[in-house]
């Protein structure tokens, strides 16, 4: 099976612009989550989509948004970019149904999109 | 906010030695997972241990979980240069969701 694919791999944008990142999950995975990774804050959960619906959201401003399509592919959008949005954005997909007691199937991550805001 | 605190932040060992990383968390959990990240790449899932388990093995990896102390440890035995990476613990709440809370990670360097 092909892994999680994120495009583009690198992106350079200017403050005030907007950006759209794309994620194709592993075939059959219906849950797609997005994480932001920075040296200062570490890995932070942005949001999760399942069957085209957002079912979890982290503590990020409304400038961060996302969506999921019927084929489970997902996009996230950041509007009015700020310097602090520079980060590695990681997408992860997982199976639904859990693995017995305790839920939380393992996440399968893509290699991320490195966003630099200047 | 970070759920897990990992210790040590950085670890440097010689090939063949064992590496132990610790993770503490704050709230009750359903399971705890460990991930590895090579520089600038995505995370790779290593092992998942459920709250009703105390120990789990996978190849050269051994994970323990002590829910009374809210802590977990990851042991890598007979380390190799290829094990050089950052290691993160992550906790999940109730329900099967993609929302995990990650620790700050331990950077492991294995010298050949």
mmCIF file of C-alpha atoms in Angstrom:
data_model
loop_
_atom_site.group_PDB
_atom_site.id
_atom_site.type_symbol
_atom_site.label_atom_id
_atom_site.label_comp_id
_atom_site.label_asym_id
_atom_site.label_seq_id
_atom_site.Cartn_x
_atom_site.Cartn_y
_atom_site.Cartn_z
ATOM 1 C CA UNK A 1 0.000 0.000 0.000
ATOM 2 C CA UNK A 2 1.198 3.503 -0.705
ATOM 3 C CA UNK A 3 1.863 5.593 2.364
ATOM 4 C CA UNK A 4 0.483 8.985 3.295
ATOM 5 C CA UNK A 5 1.396 11.543 0.652
ATOM 6 C CA UNK A 6 1.732 15.238 1.401
ATOM 7 C CA UNK A 7 2.233 17.951 -1.166
ATOM 8 C CA UNK A 8 4.067 20.169 -1.597
ATOM 9 C CA UNK A 9 7.165 19.115 0.333
ATOM 10 C CA UNK A 10 8.435 22.670 0.751
ATOM 11 C CA UNK A 11 6.684 26.017 0.559
ATOM 12 C CA UNK A 12 7.870 29.588 0.996
ATOM 13 C CA UNK A 13 5.253 32.268 1.484
ATOM 14 C CA UNK A 14 5.126 35.909 2.500
ATOM 15 C CA UNK A 15 3.320 37.295 5.534
ATOM 16 C CA UNK A 16 -0.312 37.995 4.788
ATOM 17 C CA UNK A 17 -0.608 35.400 2.059
ATOM 18 C CA UNK A 18 -2.604 32.213 2.322
ATOM 19 C CA UNK A 19 -1.546 28.639 1.711
ATOM 20 C CA UNK A 20 -3.194 25.286 1.007
ATOM 21 C CA UNK A 21 -1.557 21.998 1.897
ATOM 22 C CA UNK A 22 -2.707 18.642 0.584
ATOM 23 C CA UNK A 23 -2.764 15.160 2.080
ATOM 24 C CA UNK A 24 -3.662 11.803 0.543
ATOM 25 C CA UNK A 25 -4.221 9.136 3.204
ATOM 26 C CA UNK A 26 -3.482 5.445 2.979
ATOM 27 C CA UNK A 27 -6.150 3.684 0.954
ATOM 28 C CA UNK A 28 -8.996 2.624 3.236
ATOM 29 C CA UNK A 29 -8.153 5.059 6.020
ATOM 30 C CA UNK A 30 -11.040 7.389 6.711
ATOM 31 C CA UNK A 31 -9.530 9.493 9.479
ATOM 32 C CA UNK A 32 -7.079 12.257 8.616
ATOM 33 C CA UNK A 33 -5.401 14.376 11.287
ATOM 34 C CA UNK A 34 -3.152 17.389 10.959
ATOM 35 C CA UNK A 35 -0.326 18.398 13.285
ATOM 36 C CA UNK A 36 1.988 21.388 13.460
ATOM 37 C CA UNK A 37 5.565 20.819 14.567
ATOM 38 C CA UNK A 38 7.841 23.657 15.666
ATOM 39 C CA UNK A 39 11.057 23.647 17.711
ATOM 40 C CA UNK A 40 9.439 25.710 20.453
ATOM 41 C CA UNK A 41 5.990 24.146 20.790
ATOM 42 C CA UNK A 42 6.694 20.633 19.571
ATOM 43 C CA UNK A 43 3.917 18.613 17.975
ATOM 44 C CA UNK A 44 0.513 20.196 18.315
ATOM 45 C CA UNK A 45 -2.789 18.804 17.123
ATOM 46 C CA UNK A 46 -4.617 21.004 14.629
ATOM 47 C CA UNK A 47 -7.737 19.058 13.666
ATOM 48 C CA UNK A 48 -9.075 15.715 12.567
ATOM 49 C CA UNK A 49 -11.494 14.844 9.809
ATOM 50 C CA UNK A 50 -13.521 11.692 9.438
ATOM 51 C CA UNK A 51 -16.004 11.055 6.644
ATOM 52 C CA UNK A 52 -15.763 14.682 5.513
ATOM 53 C CA UNK A 53 -16.639 16.001 8.989
ATOM 54 C CA UNK A 54 -14.336 17.702 11.453
ATOM 55 C CA UNK A 55 -14.616 15.701 14.653
ATOM 56 C CA UNK A 56 -11.765 17.154 16.705
ATOM 57 C CA UNK A 57 -10.131 20.535 16.781
ATOM 58 C CA UNK A 58 -7.040 21.808 18.558
ATOM 59 C CA UNK A 59 -6.381 25.254 20.009
ATOM 60 C CA UNK A 60 -5.494 27.156 16.877
ATOM 61 C CA UNK A 61 -6.995 30.398 15.568
ATOM 62 C CA UNK A 62 -9.670 30.409 12.904
ATOM 63 C CA UNK A 63 -7.034 31.216 10.279
ATOM 64 C CA UNK A 64 -6.342 27.498 10.275
ATOM 65 C CA UNK A 65 -9.000 25.475 8.533
ATOM 66 C CA UNK A 66 -9.343 22.216 6.735
ATOM 67 C CA UNK A 67 -11.622 19.952 4.833
ATOM 68 C CA UNK A 68 -11.903 16.374 3.717
ATOM 69 C CA UNK A 69 -13.227 15.120 0.429
ATOM 70 C CA UNK A 70 -15.346 12.054 -0.287
ATOM 71 C CA UNK A 71 -12.218 10.090 -1.263
ATOM 72 C CA UNK A 72 -10.745 10.887 2.192
ATOM 73 C CA UNK A 73 -8.118 13.242 0.770
ATOM 74 C CA UNK A 74 -7.722 16.295 2.950
ATOM 75 C CA UNK A 75 -6.528 19.853 2.606
ATOM 76 C CA UNK A 76 -5.638 22.397 5.219
ATOM 77 C CA UNK A 77 -5.603 26.115 4.644
ATOM 78 C CA UNK A 78 -3.870 28.871 6.542
ATOM 79 C CA UNK A 79 -4.954 32.409 5.763
ATOM 80 C CA UNK A 80 -3.219 35.698 6.572
ATOM 81 C CA UNK A 81 0.077 33.979 7.244
ATOM 82 C CA UNK A 82 2.226 35.107 10.162
ATOM 83 C CA UNK A 83 5.933 34.523 10.751
ATOM 84 C CA UNK A 84 5.025 32.181 13.602
ATOM 85 C CA UNK A 85 3.213 29.861 11.208
ATOM 86 C CA UNK A 86 6.574 28.672 9.908
ATOM 87 C CA UNK A 87 6.595 24.990 10.784
ATOM 88 C CA UNK A 88 6.521 21.420 9.575
ATOM 89 C CA UNK A 89 2.898 20.476 8.949
ATOM 90 C CA UNK A 90 2.260 16.772 9.279
ATOM 91 C CA UNK A 91 -0.732 14.823 8.111
ATOM 92 C CA UNK A 92 -1.608 11.403 9.509
ATOM 93 C CA UNK A 93 -4.220 8.847 8.606
ATOM 94 C CA UNK A 94 -5.651 5.981 10.614
ATOM 95 C CA UNK A 95 -8.189 3.215 10.463
ATOM 96 C CA UNK A 96 -11.525 3.521 12.168
ATOM 97 C CA UNK A 97 -12.714 0.935 14.588
ATOM 98 C CA UNK A 98 -9.950 0.890 17.132
ATOM 99 C CA UNK A 99 -7.749 -1.987 18.084
ATOM 100 C CA UNK A 100 -9.605 -3.393 21.026
ATOM 101 C CA UNK A 101 -9.533 -1.836 24.465
ATOM 102 C CA UNK A 102 -8.676 1.826 24.488
ATOM 103 C CA UNK A 103 -9.267 2.889 20.904
ATOM 104 C CA UNK A 104 -6.769 5.107 19.130
ATOM 105 C CA UNK A 105 -5.471 3.201 16.148
ATOM 106 C CA UNK A 106 -1.820 3.983 15.342
ATOM 107 C CA UNK A 107 -1.308 7.022 13.157
ATOM 108 C CA UNK A 108 0.497 6.784 9.827
ATOM 109 C CA UNK A 109 2.284 10.022 9.037
ATOM 110 C CA UNK A 110 3.343 11.605 5.802
ATOM 111 C CA UNK A 111 6.736 13.311 5.502
ATOM 112 C CA UNK A 112 5.186 16.704 5.992
ATOM 113 C CA UNK A 113 5.162 20.078 4.284
ATOM 114 C CA UNK A 114 7.852 22.469 5.445
ATOM 115 C CA UNK A 115 6.280 25.953 5.395
ATOM 116 C CA UNK A 116 8.493 29.008 5.696
ATOM 117 C CA UNK A 117 6.851 32.399 6.096
ATOM 118 C CA UNK A 118 9.044 35.428 5.357
ATOM 119 C CA UNK B 1 -0.454 21.876 25.748
ATOM 120 C CA UNK B 2 1.895 18.963 26.114
ATOM 121 C CA UNK B 3 0.594 15.924 27.896
ATOM 122 C CA UNK B 4 3.837 14.036 28.069
ATOM 123 C CA UNK B 5 7.137 15.069 29.488
ATOM 124 C CA UNK B 6 10.067 13.055 28.252
ATOM 125 C CA UNK B 7 13.343 12.411 29.923
ATOM 126 C CA UNK B 8 16.108 12.777 28.984
ATOM 127 C CA UNK B 9 15.768 15.433 26.289
ATOM 128 C CA UNK B 10 18.906 14.118 24.626
ATOM 129 C CA UNK B 11 20.817 10.855 24.861
ATOM 130 C CA UNK B 12 24.102 9.841 23.266
ATOM 131 C CA UNK B 13 25.320 6.244 23.397
ATOM 132 C CA UNK B 14 27.635 3.850 21.593
ATOM 133 C CA UNK B 15 26.392 1.252 19.163
ATOM 134 C CA UNK B 16 25.478 -1.949 20.974
ATOM 135 C CA UNK B 17 24.440 -0.216 24.185
ATOM 136 C CA UNK B 18 20.874 -0.020 25.442
ATOM 137 C CA UNK B 19 18.885 3.214 25.375
ATOM 138 C CA UNK B 20 16.119 4.008 27.839
ATOM 139 C CA UNK B 21 13.692 6.894 27.448
ATOM 140 C CA UNK B 22 11.013 7.874 29.931
ATOM 141 C CA UNK B 23 7.681 9.578 29.491
ATOM 142 C CA UNK B 24 5.346 11.002 32.107
ATOM 143 C CA UNK B 25 1.821 12.185 31.470
ATOM 144 C CA UNK B 26 -0.786 14.101 33.389
ATOM 145 C CA UNK B 27 -4.283 12.801 32.809
ATOM 146 C CA UNK B 28 -5.825 9.343 32.619
ATOM 147 C CA UNK B 29 -5.297 7.592 29.325
ATOM 148 C CA UNK B 30 -6.680 4.748 27.265
ATOM 149 C CA UNK B 31 -3.361 3.949 25.658
ATOM 150 C CA UNK B 32 0.123 5.282 25.126
ATOM 151 C CA UNK B 33 2.058 5.125 21.880
ATOM 152 C CA UNK B 34 5.687 5.620 20.932
ATOM 153 C CA UNK B 35 6.812 7.131 17.646
ATOM 154 C CA UNK B 36 10.177 7.692 15.988
ATOM 155 C CA UNK B 37 11.077 10.649 13.775
ATOM 156 C CA UNK B 38 14.147 10.865 11.618
ATOM 157 C CA UNK B 39 15.341 14.395 10.987
ATOM 158 C CA UNK B 40 12.869 16.409 8.953
ATOM 159 C CA UNK B 41 10.674 13.417 8.187
ATOM 160 C CA UNK B 42 7.303 12.154 9.326
ATOM 161 C CA UNK B 43 6.742 10.100 12.447
ATOM 162 C CA UNK B 44 6.771 6.316 12.382
ATOM 163 C CA UNK B 45 4.632 4.358 14.809
ATOM 164 C CA UNK B 46 6.664 1.966 16.950
ATOM 165 C CA UNK B 47 4.397 0.449 19.554
ATOM 166 C CA UNK B 48 1.073 0.947 21.326
ATOM 167 C CA UNK B 49 0.430 -0.147 24.887
ATOM 168 C CA UNK B 50 -3.039 -0.118 26.359
ATOM 169 C CA UNK B 51 -3.903 1.067 29.840
ATOM 170 C CA UNK B 52 -4.582 -2.491 31.001
ATOM 171 C CA UNK B 53 -1.138 -3.688 29.865
ATOM 172 C CA UNK B 54 2.067 -3.348 31.859
ATOM 173 C CA UNK B 55 4.695 -4.389 29.348
ATOM 174 C CA UNK B 56 4.962 -4.951 25.625
ATOM 175 C CA UNK B 57 7.750 -6.108 23.326
ATOM 176 C CA UNK B 58 8.400 -5.609 19.654
ATOM 177 C CA UNK B 59 11.734 -6.802 18.311
ATOM 178 C CA UNK B 60 14.445 -4.823 20.130
ATOM 179 C CA UNK B 61 11.862 -2.539 21.720
ATOM 180 C CA UNK B 62 10.396 -2.979 25.164
ATOM 181 C CA UNK B 63 7.771 -0.615 26.535
ATOM 182 C CA UNK B 64 6.471 -0.496 30.082
ATOM 183 C CA UNK B 65 3.497 1.392 31.428
ATOM 184 C CA UNK B 66 2.788 2.292 35.046
ATOM 185 C CA UNK B 67 -0.615 3.944 35.219
ATOM 186 C CA UNK B 68 -0.323 4.513 38.971
ATOM 187 C CA UNK B 69 2.738 6.700 38.360
ATOM 188 C CA UNK B 70 1.463 7.974 35.012
ATOM 189 C CA UNK B 71 4.703 7.012 33.351
ATOM 190 C CA UNK B 72 6.074 4.862 30.562
ATOM 191 C CA UNK B 73 9.504 3.851 29.398
ATOM 192 C CA UNK B 74 10.898 2.770 26.050
ATOM 193 C CA UNK B 75 13.958 0.536 26.020
ATOM 194 C CA UNK B 76 15.904 -0.042 22.817
ATOM 195 C CA UNK B 77 18.316 -2.928 23.219
ATOM 196 C CA UNK B 78 21.543 -3.439 21.266
ATOM 197 C CA UNK B 79 21.224 -0.047 19.607
ATOM 198 C CA UNK B 80 22.402 0.602 16.067
ATOM 199 C CA UNK B 81 23.482 3.775 14.284
ATOM 200 C CA UNK B 82 20.204 3.573 12.342
ATOM 201 C CA UNK B 83 18.303 4.072 15.624
ATOM 202 C CA UNK B 84 19.525 7.682 15.687
ATOM 203 C CA UNK B 85 16.309 9.719 15.710
ATOM 204 C CA UNK B 86 13.886 11.566 17.952
ATOM 205 C CA UNK B 87 11.456 9.474 19.964
ATOM 206 C CA UNK B 88 8.068 10.708 21.108
ATOM 207 C CA UNK B 89 5.453 9.326 23.433
ATOM 208 C CA UNK B 90 1.844 10.173 22.690
ATOM 209 C CA UNK B 91 -1.336 9.663 24.617
ATOM 210 C CA UNK B 92 -4.882 9.321 23.422
ATOM 211 C CA UNK B 93 -8.125 9.921 25.214
ATOM 212 C CA UNK B 94 -11.373 8.060 24.987
ATOM 213 C CA UNK B 95 -12.753 7.068 21.635
ATOM 214 C CA UNK B 96 -10.945 6.080 18.518
ATOM 215 C CA UNK B 97 -9.757 9.380 17.155
ATOM 216 C CA UNK B 98 -6.678 10.764 15.510
ATOM 217 C CA UNK B 99 -6.145 13.242 18.297
ATOM 218 C CA UNK B 100 -2.979 12.415 20.184
ATOM 219 C CA UNK B 101 -1.046 14.560 22.600
ATOM 220 C CA UNK B 102 2.699 14.285 22.107
ATOM 221 C CA UNK B 103 5.573 14.785 24.480
ATOM 222 C CA UNK B 104 8.538 16.989 23.610
ATOM 223 C CA UNK B 105 10.598 13.990 22.595
ATOM 224 C CA UNK B 106 14.007 12.490 23.306
ATOM 225 C CA UNK B 107 16.754 12.926 20.736
ATOM 226 C CA UNK B 108 18.854 9.775 20.568
ATOM 227 C CA UNK B 109 22.276 9.669 18.960
ATOM 228 C CA UNK B 110 23.890 6.278 18.488
ATOM 229 C CA UNK B 111 27.576 6.532 17.644
ATOM 230 C CA UNK B 112 29.080 3.822 15.439
#
